[in-house]
PDB file of C-alpha atoms in Angstrom:
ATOM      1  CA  UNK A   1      28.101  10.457   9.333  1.00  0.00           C
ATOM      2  CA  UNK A   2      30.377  13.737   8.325  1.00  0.00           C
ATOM      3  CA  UNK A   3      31.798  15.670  11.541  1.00  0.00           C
ATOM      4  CA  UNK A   4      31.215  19.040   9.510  1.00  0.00           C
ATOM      5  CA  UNK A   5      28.154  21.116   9.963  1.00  0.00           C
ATOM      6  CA  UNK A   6      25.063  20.336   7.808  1.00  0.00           C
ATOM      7  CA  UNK A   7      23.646  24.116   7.017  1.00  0.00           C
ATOM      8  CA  UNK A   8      24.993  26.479   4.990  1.00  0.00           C
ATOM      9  CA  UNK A   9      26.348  29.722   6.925  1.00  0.00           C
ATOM     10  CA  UNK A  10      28.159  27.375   9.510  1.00  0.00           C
ATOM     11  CA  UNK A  11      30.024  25.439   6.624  1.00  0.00           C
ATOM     12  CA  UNK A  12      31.070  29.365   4.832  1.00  0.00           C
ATOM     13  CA  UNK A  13      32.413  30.395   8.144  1.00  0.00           C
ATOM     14  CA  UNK A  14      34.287  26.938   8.254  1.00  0.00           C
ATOM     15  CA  UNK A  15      35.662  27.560   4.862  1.00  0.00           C
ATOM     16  CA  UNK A  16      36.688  31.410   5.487  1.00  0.00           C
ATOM     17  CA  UNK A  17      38.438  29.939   8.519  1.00  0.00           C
ATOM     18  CA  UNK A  18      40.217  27.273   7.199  1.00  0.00           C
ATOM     19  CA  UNK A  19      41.532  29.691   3.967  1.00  0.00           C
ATOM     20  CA  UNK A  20      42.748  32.281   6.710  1.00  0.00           C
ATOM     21  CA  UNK A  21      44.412  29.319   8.605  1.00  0.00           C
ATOM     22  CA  UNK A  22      46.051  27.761   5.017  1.00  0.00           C
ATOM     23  CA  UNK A  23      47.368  31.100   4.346  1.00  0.00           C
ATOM     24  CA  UNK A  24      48.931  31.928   7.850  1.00  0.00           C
ATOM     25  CA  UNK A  25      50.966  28.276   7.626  1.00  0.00           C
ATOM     26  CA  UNK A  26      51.855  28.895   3.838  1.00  0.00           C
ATOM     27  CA  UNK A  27      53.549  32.231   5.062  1.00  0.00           C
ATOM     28  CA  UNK A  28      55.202  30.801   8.087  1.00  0.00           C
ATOM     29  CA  UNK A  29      56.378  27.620   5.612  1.00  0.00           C
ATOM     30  CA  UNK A  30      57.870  30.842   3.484  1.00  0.00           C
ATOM     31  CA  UNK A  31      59.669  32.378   6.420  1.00  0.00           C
ATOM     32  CA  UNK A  32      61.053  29.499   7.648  1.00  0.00           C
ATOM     33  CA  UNK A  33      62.561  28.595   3.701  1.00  0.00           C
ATOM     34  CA  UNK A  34      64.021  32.004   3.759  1.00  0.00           C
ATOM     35  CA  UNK A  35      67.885  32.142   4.016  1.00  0.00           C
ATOM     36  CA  UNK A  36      68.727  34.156   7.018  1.00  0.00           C
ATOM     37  CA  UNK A  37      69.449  37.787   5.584  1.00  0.00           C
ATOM     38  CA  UNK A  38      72.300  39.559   6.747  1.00  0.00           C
ATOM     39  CA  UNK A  39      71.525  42.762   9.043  1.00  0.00           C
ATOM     40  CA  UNK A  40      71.080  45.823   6.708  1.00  0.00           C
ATOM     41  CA  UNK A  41      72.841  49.310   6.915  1.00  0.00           C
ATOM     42  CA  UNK A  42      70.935  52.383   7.920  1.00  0.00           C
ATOM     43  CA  UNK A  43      68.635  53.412   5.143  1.00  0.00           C
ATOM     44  CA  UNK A  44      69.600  55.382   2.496  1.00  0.00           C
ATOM     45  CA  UNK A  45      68.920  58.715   1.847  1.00  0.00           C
ATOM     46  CA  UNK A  46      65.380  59.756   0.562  1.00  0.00           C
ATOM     47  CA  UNK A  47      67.261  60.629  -2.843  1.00  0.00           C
ATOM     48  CA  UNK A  48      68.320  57.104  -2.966  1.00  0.00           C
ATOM     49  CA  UNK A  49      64.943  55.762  -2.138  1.00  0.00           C
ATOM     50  CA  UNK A  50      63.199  57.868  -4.967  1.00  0.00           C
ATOM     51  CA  UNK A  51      65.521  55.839  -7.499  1.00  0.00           C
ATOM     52  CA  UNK A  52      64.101  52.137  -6.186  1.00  0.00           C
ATOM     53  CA  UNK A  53      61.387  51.068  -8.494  1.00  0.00           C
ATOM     54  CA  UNK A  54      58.166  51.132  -7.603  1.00  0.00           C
ATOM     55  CA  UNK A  55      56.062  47.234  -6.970  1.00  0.00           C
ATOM     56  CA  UNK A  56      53.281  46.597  -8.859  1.00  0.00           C
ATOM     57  CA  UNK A  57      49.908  47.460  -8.235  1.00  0.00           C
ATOM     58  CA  UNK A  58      47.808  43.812  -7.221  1.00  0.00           C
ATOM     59  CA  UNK A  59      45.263  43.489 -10.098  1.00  0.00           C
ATOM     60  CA  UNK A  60      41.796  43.428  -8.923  1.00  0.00           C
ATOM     61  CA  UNK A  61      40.372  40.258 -10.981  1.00  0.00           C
ATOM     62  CA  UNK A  62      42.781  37.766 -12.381  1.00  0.00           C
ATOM     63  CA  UNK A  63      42.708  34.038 -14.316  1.00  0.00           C
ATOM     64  CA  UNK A  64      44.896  31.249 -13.133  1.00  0.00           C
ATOM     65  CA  UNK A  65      46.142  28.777 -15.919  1.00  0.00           C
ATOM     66  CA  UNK A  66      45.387  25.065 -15.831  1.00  0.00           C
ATOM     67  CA  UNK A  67      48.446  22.867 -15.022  1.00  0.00           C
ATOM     68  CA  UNK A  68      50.146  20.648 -12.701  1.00  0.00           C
ATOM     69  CA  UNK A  69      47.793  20.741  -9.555  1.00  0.00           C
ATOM     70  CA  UNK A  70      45.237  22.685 -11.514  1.00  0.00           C
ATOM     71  CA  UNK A  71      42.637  20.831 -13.491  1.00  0.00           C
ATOM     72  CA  UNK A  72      40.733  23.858 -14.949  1.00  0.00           C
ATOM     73  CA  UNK A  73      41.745  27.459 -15.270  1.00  0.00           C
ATOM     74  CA  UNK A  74      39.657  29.819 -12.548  1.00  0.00           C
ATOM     75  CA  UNK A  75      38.918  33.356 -12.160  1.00  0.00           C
ATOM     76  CA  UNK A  76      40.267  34.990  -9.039  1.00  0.00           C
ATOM     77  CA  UNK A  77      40.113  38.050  -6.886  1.00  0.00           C
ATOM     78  CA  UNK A  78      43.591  39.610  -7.706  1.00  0.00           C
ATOM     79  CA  UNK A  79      44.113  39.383  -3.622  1.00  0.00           C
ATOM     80  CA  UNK A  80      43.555  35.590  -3.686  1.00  0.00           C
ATOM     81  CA  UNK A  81      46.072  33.496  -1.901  1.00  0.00           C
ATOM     82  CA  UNK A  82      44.584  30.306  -3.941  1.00  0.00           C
ATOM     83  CA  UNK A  83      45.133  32.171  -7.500  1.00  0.00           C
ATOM     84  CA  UNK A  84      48.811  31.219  -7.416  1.00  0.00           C
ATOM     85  CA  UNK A  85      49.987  32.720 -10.296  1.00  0.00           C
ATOM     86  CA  UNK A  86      47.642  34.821 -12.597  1.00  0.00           C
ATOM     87  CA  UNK A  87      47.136  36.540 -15.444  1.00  0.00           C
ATOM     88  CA  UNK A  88      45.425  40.155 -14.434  1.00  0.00           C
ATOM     89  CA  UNK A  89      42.396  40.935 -16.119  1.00  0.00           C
ATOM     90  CA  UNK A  90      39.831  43.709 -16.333  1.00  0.00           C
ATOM     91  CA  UNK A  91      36.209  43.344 -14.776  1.00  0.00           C
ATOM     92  CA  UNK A  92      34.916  43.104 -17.761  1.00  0.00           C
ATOM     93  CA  UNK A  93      37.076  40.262 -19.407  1.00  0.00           C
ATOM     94  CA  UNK A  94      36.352  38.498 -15.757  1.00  0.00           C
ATOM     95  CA  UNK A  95      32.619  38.510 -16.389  1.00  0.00           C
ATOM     96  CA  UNK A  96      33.518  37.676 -19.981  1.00  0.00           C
ATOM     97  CA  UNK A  97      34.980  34.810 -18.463  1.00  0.00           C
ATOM     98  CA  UNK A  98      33.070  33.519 -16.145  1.00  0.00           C
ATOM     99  CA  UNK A  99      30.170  33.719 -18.653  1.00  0.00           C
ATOM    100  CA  UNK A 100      32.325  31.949 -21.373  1.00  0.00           C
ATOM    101  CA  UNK A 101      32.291  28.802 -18.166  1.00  0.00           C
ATOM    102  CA  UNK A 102      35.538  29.580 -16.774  1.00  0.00           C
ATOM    103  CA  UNK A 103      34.972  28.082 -13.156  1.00  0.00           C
ATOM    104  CA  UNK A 104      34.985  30.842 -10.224  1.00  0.00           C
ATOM    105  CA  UNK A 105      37.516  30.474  -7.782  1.00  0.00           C
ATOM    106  CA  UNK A 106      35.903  28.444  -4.654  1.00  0.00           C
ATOM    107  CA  UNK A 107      37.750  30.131  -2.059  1.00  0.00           C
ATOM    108  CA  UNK A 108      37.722  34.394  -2.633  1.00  0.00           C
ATOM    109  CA  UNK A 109      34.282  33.617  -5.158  1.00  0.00           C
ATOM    110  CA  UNK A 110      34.416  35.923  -7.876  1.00  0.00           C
ATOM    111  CA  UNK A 111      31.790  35.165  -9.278  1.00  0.00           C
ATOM    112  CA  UNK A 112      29.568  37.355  -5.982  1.00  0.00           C
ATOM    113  CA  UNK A 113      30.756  40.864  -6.490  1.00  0.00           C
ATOM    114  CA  UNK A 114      31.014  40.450 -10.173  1.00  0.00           C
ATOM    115  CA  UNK A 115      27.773  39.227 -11.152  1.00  0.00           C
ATOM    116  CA  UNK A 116      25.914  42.126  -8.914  1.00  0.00           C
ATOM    117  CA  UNK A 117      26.656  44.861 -11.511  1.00  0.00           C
TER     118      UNK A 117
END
């Protein structure tokens, strides 16, 4: 006899909850493999600031690879902690994708906001 739920919305809520919980440990595992930084000097001026370059934009749909710990590739929300690395791609080469059978992502689900349109 399973201890998890047996309907539907109760196991979702489960699963949102235990992706939130992965995520907060996987960034506390980060901090704590940081090397202590030295304190930094006041900030620069703004002219200085101007100069640093700016971080890239998160894509909105991206396509992690197959590999080591990944048996197929899977199409990701470009905010997914479970995408690891990815490839960015357009809307339209995600529902290319996921029409092709490239598996959805199980954990942000893709697949919902990008089959409603």
């Amino acid at each position: 006899m399973s201890d998890l739920p047996p309907d539907l919305d109760r196991l979702r809520t489960l699963e949102t909850w235990l992706s939130l919980s992965l995520k907060r440990v996987r960034e506390q595992i980060a901090a704590a493999e940081r090397p202590v930084q030295p304190r930094r000097s006041p900030r620069p001026p703004a002219t200085a600031r101007a100069a640093v370059p700016r971080r890239e934009r998160t894509p909105d749909w991206g396509i992690s690879s197959a590999g080591i710990g990944a048996p197929v590739a899977e199409i990701h929300r470009g905010d997914c902690f479970a995408g690891g690395a990815m490839q960015p791609l357009s809307a339209e080469r995600a529902r290319a994708e996921l029409a092709e059978g490239v598996q959805a992502c199980g954990v942000c689900r893709p697949d919902r906001v990008l089959n409603r349109s």
